[in-house]
């Protein structure tokens, strides 16, 4: 049976399905960047809110700004916004639920004005974002807005035909202001430390260039709470579609699988009201800093520490890396000896327990989180997840050997087209060509890869770091056995 609104009552006989009246819901949230993560996390929370708490004004309107969002648009439009969430427990238990909180989906390239109008509608109270670490358009070293981006230049010149998230947000806020409506809250849900603060800085930089009055209004009125979001959500595989067909005779073109763990911590700072998410265990706190730092520096960095060498060695998934004792130990050593000393004490948090729980989550054999997903966009991730830890350890005289080895491994990964099992490496990164090109020079100049200041800043000038880096990279290129080198570092 095809998943759509018409078939819901039939489907609900053997599957958990939305029972609330979706038709009458108001869309209080416009979400930009509907991918697997948004559907496993935020949309799931909102589904519960609608299902269990008689809330009717917090349904979601999904928005895609990129041409690549076409497939999501067609799928959700075809399925009336419905999709299946499959929660995969480590012990094999599976919970399957049809989620109904995404009421509409708009693709900006189809109709930019519709997106602006939706965001400017009086029902819209929040615009939330998962536009990925790279989507914020700032220079990772200086932290400044990148005005060189041609799309940005174009929308600055023509404010009525926006292209990026900044053009859309300002166009909609301008319209609200003209109509005498309060602004929406801008809620960033990306893995960037101080994500709200970063979003605010970028929106204001753009707005100041475009329209001073509007920028002043945004500065005074728009809230940008910082948030920490967490749920491991692998890329959807054909096996998941087949599982739903076989187990539930359900045809869903794009279901989502995820782990049971879920967490959302938000600063309670909203411009125009907020949903009662505390009823679902969402934590509202005055300052999210300790939570986000802990998550980004341990979970996200830990993922990269497994994923990049894992890809080189030929481990297909994160749980396969965790089964390999050398990899599991290497990651824990990085967490214990390099990330934890930087984090220090975090009030109300037991870091040992947190790290133990990360090991369990990474080892979930039913998640099958591909190393390809983890390694994707490393050029945007590592400057936020791992390099700050390395830099702080250099300042404090702390250990840098695991993080340094990882950066050397990333260079090798960017250079090679196959892994150590001679299988092709599929690299997904907006900077893929540049990375590959620079990494190719490694054998002529062992530090060549480090001369990318937008990623590494001035790390190449630090003698202690470069000495260890050169040692690591020479051994990686010469030995061609990443696992053995990791094992050597452990002893
Ligand atoms: C991952 C994250 O993309 C990555 O490298 O570390 O997507 C991670 O799975 C999520 O942040 C978990 O909440």
GROMACS .gro file of C-alpha atoms and ligand atoms in nm:
model
  504
    1UNK     CA    1   0.000   0.000   0.000
    2UNK     CA    2   0.129   0.345  -0.097
    3UNK     CA    3   0.189   0.584   0.190
    4UNK     CA    4  -0.043   0.884   0.163
    5UNK     CA    5  -0.322   1.056   0.357
    6UNK     CA    6  -0.596   0.860   0.182
    7UNK     CA    7  -0.449   0.527   0.289
    8UNK     CA    8  -0.378   0.625   0.648
    9UNK     CA    9  -0.690   0.478   0.808
   10UNK     CA   10  -0.625   0.147   0.637
   11UNK     CA   11  -0.257   0.153   0.733
   12UNK     CA   12  -0.333   0.242   1.092
   13UNK     CA   13  -0.489  -0.101   1.144
   14UNK     CA   14  -0.142  -0.253   1.177
   15UNK     CA   15   0.097   0.038   1.201
   16UNK     CA   16   0.129   0.334   1.433
   17UNK     CA   17  -0.003   0.630   1.229
   18UNK     CA   18  -0.106   0.990   1.302
   19UNK     CA   19  -0.460   0.999   1.436
   20UNK     CA   20  -0.480   1.378   1.470
   21UNK     CA   21  -0.664   1.582   1.209
   22UNK     CA   22  -0.375   1.692   0.988
   23UNK     CA   23  -0.597   1.899   0.764
   24UNK     CA   24  -0.686   2.150   1.034
   25UNK     CA   25  -0.332   2.200   1.166
   26UNK     CA   26  -0.162   2.536   1.136
   27UNK     CA   27   0.201   2.546   1.028
   28UNK     CA   28   0.375   2.736   1.309
   29UNK     CA   29   0.719   2.629   1.187
   30UNK     CA   30   0.887   2.662   0.852
   31UNK     CA   31   1.188   2.433   0.839
   32UNK     CA   32   1.466   2.484   0.584
   33UNK     CA   33   1.668   2.172   0.501
   34UNK     CA   34   1.441   1.870   0.540
   35UNK     CA   35   1.670   1.568   0.531
   36UNK     CA   36   1.696   1.247   0.729
   37UNK     CA   37   1.806   1.421   1.046
   38UNK     CA   38   1.521   1.674   1.059
   39UNK     CA   39   1.271   1.394   0.999
   40UNK     CA   40   1.420   1.170   1.270
   41UNK     CA   41   1.455   1.449   1.523
   42UNK     CA   42   1.258   1.774   1.515
   43UNK     CA   43   0.967   1.647   1.302
   44UNK     CA   44   0.941   1.345   1.533
   45UNK     CA   45   0.917   1.570   1.841
   46UNK     CA   46   0.648   1.778   1.670
   47UNK     CA   47   0.461   1.466   1.567
   48UNK     CA   48   0.448   1.361   1.931
   49UNK     CA   49   0.332   1.706   2.032
   50UNK     CA   50   0.047   1.691   1.782
   51UNK     CA   51  -0.038   1.332   1.868
   52UNK     CA   52  -0.027   1.343   2.247
   53UNK     CA   53  -0.071   1.701   2.359
   54UNK     CA   54  -0.370   1.832   2.165
   55UNK     CA   55  -0.153   2.101   2.010
   56UNK     CA   56  -0.281   2.220   1.669
   57UNK     CA   57  -0.073   2.519   1.566
   58UNK     CA   58   0.272   2.364   1.543
   59UNK     CA   59   0.276   2.161   1.226
   60UNK     CA   60   0.576   2.202   0.994
   61UNK     CA   61   0.608   2.341   0.645
   62UNK     CA   62   0.927   2.194   0.499
   63UNK     CA   63   1.133   2.400   0.257
   64UNK     CA   64   1.414   2.303   0.021
   65UNK     CA   65   1.634   2.579  -0.118
   66UNK     CA   66   1.860   2.370  -0.341
   67UNK     CA   67   1.798   2.196  -0.671
   68UNK     CA   68   1.909   1.875  -0.497
   69UNK     CA   69   1.603   1.899  -0.274
   70UNK     CA   70   1.384   1.808  -0.568
   71UNK     CA   71   1.367   1.441  -0.475
   72UNK     CA   72   1.257   1.520  -0.120
   73UNK     CA   73   1.001   1.765  -0.256
   74UNK     CA   74   0.851   1.513  -0.497
   75UNK     CA   75   0.847   1.237  -0.235
   76UNK     CA   76   0.682   1.440   0.038
   77UNK     CA   77   0.441   1.606  -0.201
   78UNK     CA   78   0.342   1.264  -0.337
   79UNK     CA   79   0.305   1.120   0.016
   80UNK     CA   80   0.116   1.422   0.156
   81UNK     CA   81   0.414   1.498   0.382
   82UNK     CA   82   0.397   1.152   0.542
   83UNK     CA   83   0.697   0.926   0.592
   84UNK     CA   84   0.795   0.631   0.807
   85UNK     CA   85   1.042   0.648   1.093
   86UNK     CA   86   1.211   0.319   1.178
   87UNK     CA   87   1.388   0.321   1.514
   88UNK     CA   88   1.652   0.047   1.530
   89UNK     CA   89   1.755  -0.071   1.876
   90UNK     CA   90   2.086  -0.247   1.941
   91UNK     CA   91   1.907  -0.566   2.054
   92UNK     CA   92   1.718  -0.596   1.725
   93UNK     CA   93   1.393  -0.442   1.844
   94UNK     CA   94   1.239  -0.220   1.575
   95UNK     CA   95   0.977   0.051   1.626
   96UNK     CA   96   0.800   0.170   1.314
   97UNK     CA   97   0.580   0.478   1.303
   98UNK     CA   98   0.428   0.697   1.034
   99UNK     CA   99   0.504   1.062   1.109
  100UNK     CA  100   0.252   1.332   1.020
  101UNK     CA  101   0.395   1.661   1.144
  102UNK     CA  102   0.519   1.783   0.805
  103UNK     CA  103   0.198   1.917   0.661
  104UNK     CA  104   0.340   2.086   0.352
  105UNK     CA  105   0.662   2.103   0.155
  106UNK     CA  106   0.774   2.387  -0.071
  107UNK     CA  107   1.065   2.376  -0.311
  108UNK     CA  108   1.209   2.725  -0.349
  109UNK     CA  109   1.317   2.677  -0.711
  110UNK     CA  110   0.955   2.590  -0.800
  111UNK     CA  111   0.811   2.903  -0.644
  112UNK     CA  112   1.036   3.140  -0.449
  113UNK     CA  113   0.751   3.378  -0.370
  114UNK     CA  114   0.547   3.100  -0.206
  115UNK     CA  115   0.837   3.032   0.030
  116UNK     CA  116   0.868   3.400   0.123
  117UNK     CA  117   0.492   3.430   0.173
  118UNK     CA  118   0.484   3.122   0.391
  119UNK     CA  119   0.763   3.251   0.613
  120UNK     CA  120   0.592   3.589   0.630
  121UNK     CA  121   0.252   3.437   0.720
  122UNK     CA  122   0.111   3.527   1.060
  123UNK     CA  123   0.086   3.155   1.155
  124UNK     CA  124   0.464   3.115   1.120
  125UNK     CA  125   0.632   3.171   1.456
  126UNK     CA  126   0.964   2.996   1.401
  127UNK     CA  127   1.191   2.935   1.104
  128UNK     CA  128   1.425   2.650   1.188
  129UNK     CA  129   1.734   2.539   0.999
  130UNK     CA  130   1.936   2.229   0.927
  131UNK     CA  131   2.146   2.363   0.644
  132UNK     CA  132   2.463   2.171   0.746
  133UNK     CA  133   2.788   2.301   0.888
  134UNK     CA  134   2.895   2.436   0.549
  135UNK     CA  135   2.566   2.615   0.484
  136UNK     CA  136   2.632   2.917   0.705
  137UNK     CA  137   2.858   3.084   0.450
  138UNK     CA  138   3.133   3.198   0.680
  139UNK     CA  139   3.507   3.179   0.659
  140UNK     CA  140   3.600   2.912   0.920
  141UNK     CA  141   3.923   3.087   1.013
  142UNK     CA  142   3.803   3.444   1.050
  143UNK     CA  143   3.440   3.360   1.129
  144UNK     CA  144   3.330   3.642   0.895
  145UNK     CA  145   3.048   3.629   0.643
  146UNK     CA  146   3.168   3.536   0.295
  147UNK     CA  147   3.052   3.814   0.064
  148UNK     CA  148   3.251   3.663  -0.224
  149UNK     CA  149   2.988   3.392  -0.276
  150UNK     CA  150   2.828   3.473  -0.618
  151UNK     CA  151   2.480   3.370  -0.496
  152UNK     CA  152   2.510   3.616  -0.209
  153UNK     CA  153   2.624   3.892  -0.445
  154UNK     CA  154   2.333   3.822  -0.673
  155UNK     CA  155   2.069   3.834  -0.400
  156UNK     CA  156   2.220   4.146  -0.250
  157UNK     CA  157   2.174   4.314  -0.586
  158UNK     CA  158   1.826   4.167  -0.637
  159UNK     CA  159   1.654   4.126  -0.299
  160UNK     CA  160   1.333   4.005  -0.462
  161UNK     CA  161   1.492   3.695  -0.610
  162UNK     CA  162   1.665   3.529  -0.317
  163UNK     CA  163   1.892   3.229  -0.361
  164UNK     CA  164   2.038   3.136  -0.022
  165UNK     CA  165   1.890   3.107   0.322
  166UNK     CA  166   2.000   3.467   0.392
  167UNK     CA  167   1.809   3.611   0.099
  168UNK     CA  168   1.495   3.420   0.201
  169UNK     CA  169   1.512   3.506   0.569
  170UNK     CA  170   1.558   3.877   0.504
  171UNK     CA  171   1.292   3.889   0.230
  172UNK     CA  172   1.040   3.728   0.467
  173UNK     CA  173   1.138   3.944   0.764
  174UNK     CA  174   1.110   4.257   0.547
  175UNK     CA  175   0.759   4.153   0.449
  176UNK     CA  176   0.655   4.082   0.809
  177UNK     CA  177   0.785   4.417   0.921
  178UNK     CA  178   0.597   4.596   0.642
  179UNK     CA  179   0.280   4.410   0.743
  180UNK     CA  180   0.321   4.499   1.110
  181UNK     CA  181   0.380   4.137   1.214
  182UNK     CA  182   0.627   4.032   1.482
  183UNK     CA  183   0.935   3.850   1.349
  184UNK     CA  184   0.980   3.475   1.373
  185UNK     CA  185   1.250   3.312   1.583
  186UNK     CA  186   1.543   3.177   1.381
  187UNK     CA  187   1.624   2.837   1.529
  188UNK     CA  188   1.947   2.681   1.406
  189UNK     CA  189   1.967   2.304   1.453
  190UNK     CA  190   2.311   2.242   1.303
  191UNK     CA  191   2.620   2.098   1.472
  192UNK     CA  192   2.800   2.427   1.513
  193UNK     CA  193   2.904   2.557   1.848
  194UNK     CA  194   2.686   2.857   1.936
  195UNK     CA  195   2.478   2.784   1.628
  196UNK     CA  196   2.226   3.058   1.714
  197UNK     CA  197   2.496   3.314   1.769
  198UNK     CA  198   2.662   3.221   1.440
  199UNK     CA  199   2.328   3.237   1.255
  200UNK     CA  200   2.264   3.581   1.409
  201UNK     CA  201   2.603   3.714   1.311
  202UNK     CA  202   2.561   3.592   0.952
  203UNK     CA  203   2.203   3.714   0.909
  204UNK     CA  204   2.300   4.056   1.045
  205UNK     CA  205   2.611   4.083   0.827
  206UNK     CA  206   2.398   4.012   0.522
  207UNK     CA  207   2.109   4.235   0.630
  208UNK     CA  208   2.339   4.530   0.707
  209UNK     CA  209   2.473   4.517   0.351
  210UNK     CA  210   2.124   4.492   0.208
  211UNK     CA  211   1.900   4.714   0.416
  212UNK     CA  212   2.016   4.906   0.725
  213UNK     CA  213   1.668   4.966   0.866
  214UNK     CA  214   1.577   4.602   0.839
  215UNK     CA  215   1.908   4.504   0.996
  216UNK     CA  216   1.839   4.729   1.295
  217UNK     CA  217   1.494   4.579   1.335
  218UNK     CA  218   1.637   4.224   1.322
  219UNK     CA  219   1.904   4.321   1.572
  220UNK     CA  220   1.643   4.440   1.819
  221UNK     CA  221   1.362   4.193   1.764
  222UNK     CA  222   1.474   3.855   1.630
  223UNK     CA  223   1.579   3.583   1.875
  224UNK     CA  224   1.834   3.323   1.768
  225UNK     CA  225   1.845   3.063   2.050
  226UNK     CA  226   2.144   2.830   2.058
  227UNK     CA  227   2.052   2.462   2.045
  228UNK     CA  228   2.210   2.122   2.078
  229UNK     CA  229   2.050   1.846   1.872
  230UNK     CA  230   2.130   1.478   1.877
  231UNK     CA  231   2.011   1.159   1.710
  232UNK     CA  232   2.227   0.940   1.488
  233UNK     CA  233   2.049   0.912   1.156
  234UNK     CA  234   2.220   0.714   0.880
  235UNK     CA  235   2.152   0.761   0.511
  236UNK     CA  236   1.838   0.571   0.405
  237UNK     CA  237   1.927   0.246   0.231
  238UNK     CA  238   1.729   0.037  -0.021
  239UNK     CA  239   1.717  -0.231   0.253
  240UNK     CA  240   1.499  -0.002   0.463
  241UNK     CA  241   1.249   0.043   0.180
  242UNK     CA  242   1.246  -0.332   0.129
  243UNK     CA  243   1.202  -0.395   0.500
  244UNK     CA  244   0.886  -0.181   0.503
  245UNK     CA  245   0.753  -0.355   0.193
  246UNK     CA  246   0.815  -0.698   0.337
  247UNK     CA  247   0.715  -0.641   0.700
  248UNK     CA  248   0.431  -0.393   0.653
  249UNK     CA  249   0.343  -0.412   0.282
  250UNK     CA  250   0.410  -0.039   0.285
  251UNK     CA  251   0.549   0.159  -0.006
  252UNK     CA  252   0.736   0.458   0.125
  253UNK     CA  253   0.977   0.618  -0.124
  254UNK     CA  254   1.193   0.775   0.146
  255UNK     CA  255   1.162   0.642   0.500
  256UNK     CA  256   1.417   0.726   0.772
  257UNK     CA  257   1.599   0.489   1.005
  258UNK     CA  258   1.762   0.606   1.327
  259UNK     CA  259   1.886   0.509   1.670
  260UNK     CA  260   1.657   0.515   1.979
  261UNK     CA  261   1.855   0.793   2.153
  262UNK     CA  262   1.721   1.145   2.107
  263UNK     CA  263   1.812   1.476   2.271
  264UNK     CA  264   1.734   1.842   2.217
  265UNK     CA  265   1.860   2.123   2.438
  266UNK     CA  266   1.743   2.477   2.360
  267UNK     CA  267   1.797   2.819   2.509
  268UNK     CA  268   1.460   2.956   2.608
  269UNK     CA  269   1.473   3.273   2.401
  270UNK     CA  270   1.196   3.309   2.139
  271UNK     CA  271   1.070   3.615   1.949
  272UNK     CA  272   0.713   3.506   1.894
  273UNK     CA  273   0.613   3.216   2.121
  274UNK     CA  274   0.726   2.856   2.126
  275UNK     CA  275   0.573   2.509   2.140
  276UNK     CA  276   0.553   2.332   2.479
  277UNK     CA  277   0.834   2.093   2.392
  278UNK     CA  278   0.932   2.051   2.757
  279UNK     CA  279   0.635   1.811   2.776
  280UNK     CA  280   0.838   1.574   2.560
  281UNK     CA  281   1.160   1.596   2.755
  282UNK     CA  282   1.324   1.871   2.549
  283UNK     CA  283   1.553   2.062   2.785
  284UNK     CA  284   1.514   2.440   2.798
  285UNK     CA  285   1.825   2.593   2.954
  286UNK     CA  286   1.966   2.943   2.995
  287UNK     CA  287   2.297   2.847   2.833
  288UNK     CA  288   2.349   2.558   2.594
  289UNK     CA  289   2.729   2.600   2.569
  290UNK     CA  290   2.838   2.303   2.784
  291UNK     CA  291   2.598   2.064   2.608
  292UNK     CA  292   2.693   2.167   2.255
  293UNK     CA  293   3.063   2.169   2.326
  294UNK     CA  294   3.044   1.823   2.481
  295UNK     CA  295   2.845   1.685   2.190
  296UNK     CA  296   3.047   1.838   1.909
  297UNK     CA  297   3.389   1.769   2.060
  298UNK     CA  298   3.308   1.411   2.162
  299UNK     CA  299   3.029   1.266   1.949
  300UNK     CA  300   3.083   1.447   1.619
  301UNK     CA  301   3.463   1.449   1.647
  302UNK     CA  302   3.457   1.085   1.765
  303UNK     CA  303   3.264   0.996   1.450
  304UNK     CA  304   3.532   1.153   1.228
  305UNK     CA  305   3.811   0.987   1.427
  306UNK     CA  306   3.654   0.650   1.343
  307UNK     CA  307   3.519   0.731   0.998
  308UNK     CA  308   3.822   0.868   0.813
  309UNK     CA  309   4.067   0.587   0.904
  310UNK     CA  310   3.773   0.346   0.876
  311UNK     CA  311   3.720   0.451   0.514
  312UNK     CA  312   4.091   0.411   0.436
  313UNK     CA  313   4.104   0.067   0.598
  314UNK     CA  314   3.782  -0.047   0.433
  315UNK     CA  315   3.540  -0.066   0.726
  316UNK     CA  316   3.203   0.012   0.568
  317UNK     CA  317   3.019   0.140   0.876
  318UNK     CA  318   3.074   0.297   1.217
  319UNK     CA  319   2.961  -0.017   1.399
  320UNK     CA  320   3.218  -0.216   1.198
  321UNK     CA  321   3.484   0.030   1.318
  322UNK     CA  322   3.366  -0.018   1.677
  323UNK     CA  323   3.391  -0.395   1.644
  324UNK     CA  324   3.757  -0.350   1.556
  325UNK     CA  325   3.929  -0.310   1.891
  326UNK     CA  326   4.210  -0.097   1.751
  327UNK     CA  327   3.964   0.158   1.614
  328UNK     CA  328   3.746   0.156   1.926
  329UNK     CA  329   4.048   0.206   2.152
  330UNK     CA  330   4.191   0.477   1.929
  331UNK     CA  331   3.870   0.674   1.944
  332UNK     CA  332   3.840   0.639   2.321
  333UNK     CA  333   4.200   0.751   2.364
  334UNK     CA  334   4.129   1.059   2.154
  335UNK     CA  335   3.823   1.130   2.370
  336UNK     CA  336   4.000   1.066   2.701
  337UNK     CA  337   4.339   1.220   2.636
  338UNK     CA  338   4.264   1.504   2.395
  339UNK     CA  339   3.898   1.609   2.402
  340UNK     CA  340   3.814   1.558   2.771
  341UNK     CA  341   4.098   1.767   2.920
  342UNK     CA  342   3.982   2.059   2.705
  343UNK     CA  343   3.619   2.019   2.811
  344UNK     CA  344   3.705   2.027   3.180
  345UNK     CA  345   3.421   1.983   3.428
  346UNK     CA  346   3.075   2.020   3.283
  347UNK     CA  347   2.817   2.095   3.548
  348UNK     CA  348   2.555   1.824   3.582
  349UNK     CA  349   2.736   1.596   3.338
  350UNK     CA  350   2.942   1.290   3.401
  351UNK     CA  351   3.172   1.280   3.100
  352UNK     CA  352   3.280   0.921   3.162
  353UNK     CA  353   2.919   0.804   3.147
  354UNK     CA  354   2.861   1.020   2.840
  355UNK     CA  355   3.160   0.866   2.660
  356UNK     CA  356   3.050   0.514   2.758
  357UNK     CA  357   2.708   0.585   2.613
  358UNK     CA  358   2.866   0.715   2.290
  359UNK     CA  359   3.058   0.389   2.256
  360UNK     CA  360   2.735   0.195   2.293
  361UNK     CA  361   2.553   0.415   2.044
  362UNK     CA  362   2.832   0.393   1.786
  363UNK     CA  363   2.838   0.016   1.827
  364UNK     CA  364   2.465  -0.028   1.754
  365UNK     CA  365   2.485  -0.303   1.489
  366UNK     CA  366   2.144  -0.223   1.346
  367UNK     CA  367   2.217   0.137   1.254
  368UNK     CA  368   2.471   0.067   0.980
  369UNK     CA  369   2.584   0.428   0.966
  370UNK     CA  370   2.815   0.439   0.664
  371UNK     CA  371   3.163   0.586   0.699
  372UNK     CA  372   3.083   0.767   0.373
  373UNK     CA  373   2.820   0.977   0.554
  374UNK     CA  374   3.058   1.052   0.838
  375UNK     CA  375   3.343   1.152   0.606
  376UNK     CA  376   3.117   1.364   0.386
  377UNK     CA  377   3.188   1.738   0.404
  378UNK     CA  378   3.488   1.684   0.631
  379UNK     CA  379   3.624   2.019   0.511
  380UNK     CA  380   3.330   2.186   0.686
  381UNK     CA  381   3.313   1.945   0.981
  382UNK     CA  382   3.672   1.911   1.099
  383UNK     CA  383   3.728   2.286   1.152
  384UNK     CA  384   3.430   2.278   1.389
  385UNK     CA  385   3.451   1.930   1.542
  386UNK     CA  386   3.821   1.851   1.579
  387UNK     CA  387   4.065   2.132   1.493
  388UNK     CA  388   3.958   2.355   1.787
  389UNK     CA  389   4.048   2.073   2.029
  390UNK     CA  390   4.386   2.032   1.863
  391UNK     CA  391   4.450   2.405   1.873
  392UNK     CA  392   4.356   2.432   2.240
  393UNK     CA  393   4.581   2.140   2.326
  394UNK     CA  394   4.868   2.309   2.145
  395UNK     CA  395   4.812   2.618   2.357
  396UNK     CA  396   4.796   2.416   2.677
  397UNK     CA  397   5.075   2.174   2.595
  398UNK     CA  398   4.828   1.883   2.591
  399UNK     CA  399   4.840   1.566   2.381
  400UNK     CA  400   4.782   1.613   2.006
  401UNK     CA  401   4.889   1.278   1.865
  402UNK     CA  402   4.549   1.130   1.784
  403UNK     CA  403   4.401   1.446   1.631
  404UNK     CA  404   4.721   1.505   1.433
  405UNK     CA  405   4.719   1.149   1.301
  406UNK     CA  406   4.359   1.198   1.197
  407UNK     CA  407   4.440   1.512   0.995
  408UNK     CA  408   4.725   1.328   0.823
  409UNK     CA  409   4.484   1.041   0.748
  410UNK     CA  410   4.236   1.293   0.603
  411UNK     CA  411   4.505   1.418   0.364
  412UNK     CA  412   4.575   1.061   0.249
  413UNK     CA  413   4.200   0.998   0.215
  414UNK     CA  414   4.163   1.312   0.000
  415UNK     CA  415   4.452   1.205  -0.222
  416UNK     CA  416   4.368   0.841  -0.286
  417UNK     CA  417   4.089   0.710  -0.501
  418UNK     CA  418   4.078   0.365  -0.344
  419UNK     CA  419   4.096   0.226   0.008
  420UNK     CA  420   4.352  -0.025   0.130
  421UNK     CA  421   4.135  -0.307  -0.002
  422UNK     CA  422   4.153  -0.146  -0.350
  423UNK     CA  423   3.785  -0.059  -0.334
  424UNK     CA  424   3.682   0.283  -0.471
  425UNK     CA  425   3.655   0.566  -0.219
  426UNK     CA  426   3.356   0.783  -0.285
  427UNK     CA  427   3.434   1.129  -0.149
  428UNK     CA  428   3.147   1.369  -0.089
  429UNK     CA  429   3.272   1.718  -0.013
  430UNK     CA  430   3.198   2.062  -0.159
  431UNK     CA  431   3.577   2.114  -0.158
  432UNK     CA  432   3.655   1.770  -0.303
  433UNK     CA  433   3.849   1.892  -0.609
  434UNK     CA  434   4.060   2.143  -0.415
  435UNK     CA  435   4.134   1.890  -0.140
  436UNK     CA  436   4.237   1.628  -0.393
  437UNK     CA  437   4.452   1.870  -0.588
  438UNK     CA  438   4.639   1.991  -0.279
  439UNK     CA  439   4.675   1.645  -0.126
  440UNK     CA  440   4.837   1.529  -0.451
  441UNK     CA  441   5.141   1.746  -0.367
  442UNK     CA  442   5.205   1.565  -0.040
  443UNK     CA  443   5.499   1.359  -0.162
  444UNK     CA  444   5.679   1.674  -0.284
  445UNK     CA  445   5.599   1.865   0.034
  446UNK     CA  446   5.478   1.666   0.335
  447UNK     CA  447   5.295   1.968   0.477
  448UNK     CA  448   5.130   2.071   0.147
  449UNK     CA  449   4.779   1.984   0.270
  450UNK     CA  450   4.812   2.215   0.569
  451UNK     CA  451   4.844   2.520   0.345
  452UNK     CA  452   4.471   2.573   0.336
  453UNK     CA  453   4.426   2.854   0.585
  454UNK     CA  454   4.047   2.853   0.558
  455UNK     CA  455   4.058   2.503   0.712
  456UNK     CA  456   4.374   2.493   0.922
  457UNK     CA  457   4.431   2.859   1.003
  458UNK     CA  458   4.797   2.900   1.096
  459UNK     CA  459   4.850   2.542   1.220
  460UNK     CA  460   5.124   2.491   0.958
  461UNK     CA  461   5.335   2.745   1.148
  462UNK     CA  462   5.328   2.549   1.473
  463UNK     CA  463   5.652   2.352   1.497
  464UNK     CA  464   5.530   2.097   1.752
  465UNK     CA  465   5.226   2.018   1.541
  466UNK     CA  466   5.404   2.000   1.204
  467UNK     CA  467   5.672   1.772   1.343
  468UNK     CA  468   5.412   1.518   1.456
  469UNK     CA  469   5.207   1.569   1.140
  470UNK     CA  470   5.501   1.501   0.909
  471UNK     CA  471   5.589   1.187   1.104
  472UNK     CA  472   5.229   1.067   1.082
  473UNK     CA  473   5.185   1.142   0.715
  474UNK     CA  474   5.514   0.987   0.610
  475UNK     CA  475   5.426   0.666   0.790
  476UNK     CA  476   5.074   0.660   0.642
  477UNK     CA  477   5.207   0.700   0.286
  478UNK     CA  478   5.494   0.459   0.334
  479UNK     CA  479   5.335   0.177   0.535
  480UNK     CA  480   4.996   0.178   0.362
  481UNK     CA  481   4.850   0.012   0.670
  482UNK     CA  482   4.645   0.259   0.868
  483UNK     CA  483   4.528   0.006   1.124
  484UNK     CA  484   4.880  -0.098   1.217
  485UNK     CA  485   4.984   0.264   1.262
  486UNK     CA  486   4.684   0.329   1.484
  487UNK     CA  487   4.774   0.025   1.688
  488UNK     CA  488   5.137   0.149   1.716
  489UNK     CA  489   5.014   0.485   1.847
  490UNK     CA  490   4.817   0.309   2.119
  491UNK     CA  491   5.119   0.137   2.268
  492LIG     C1  492   2.780   1.302   1.238
  492LIG     C2  493   2.647   1.363   1.276
  492LIG     O1  494   2.770   1.409   1.028
  492LIG     C3  495   2.843   1.362   1.114
  492LIG     O2  496   2.964   1.358   1.100
  492LIG     O3  497   2.868   1.308   1.344
  492LIG     O4  498   2.559   1.364   1.168
  492LIG     C4  499   2.584   1.289   1.396
  492LIG     O5  500   2.543   1.161   1.360
  492LIG     C5  501   2.469   1.366   1.453
  492LIG     O6  502   2.513   1.495   1.487
  492LIG     C6  503   2.412   1.294   1.573
  492LIG     O7  504   2.329   1.376   1.644
   0.00000   0.00000   0.00000
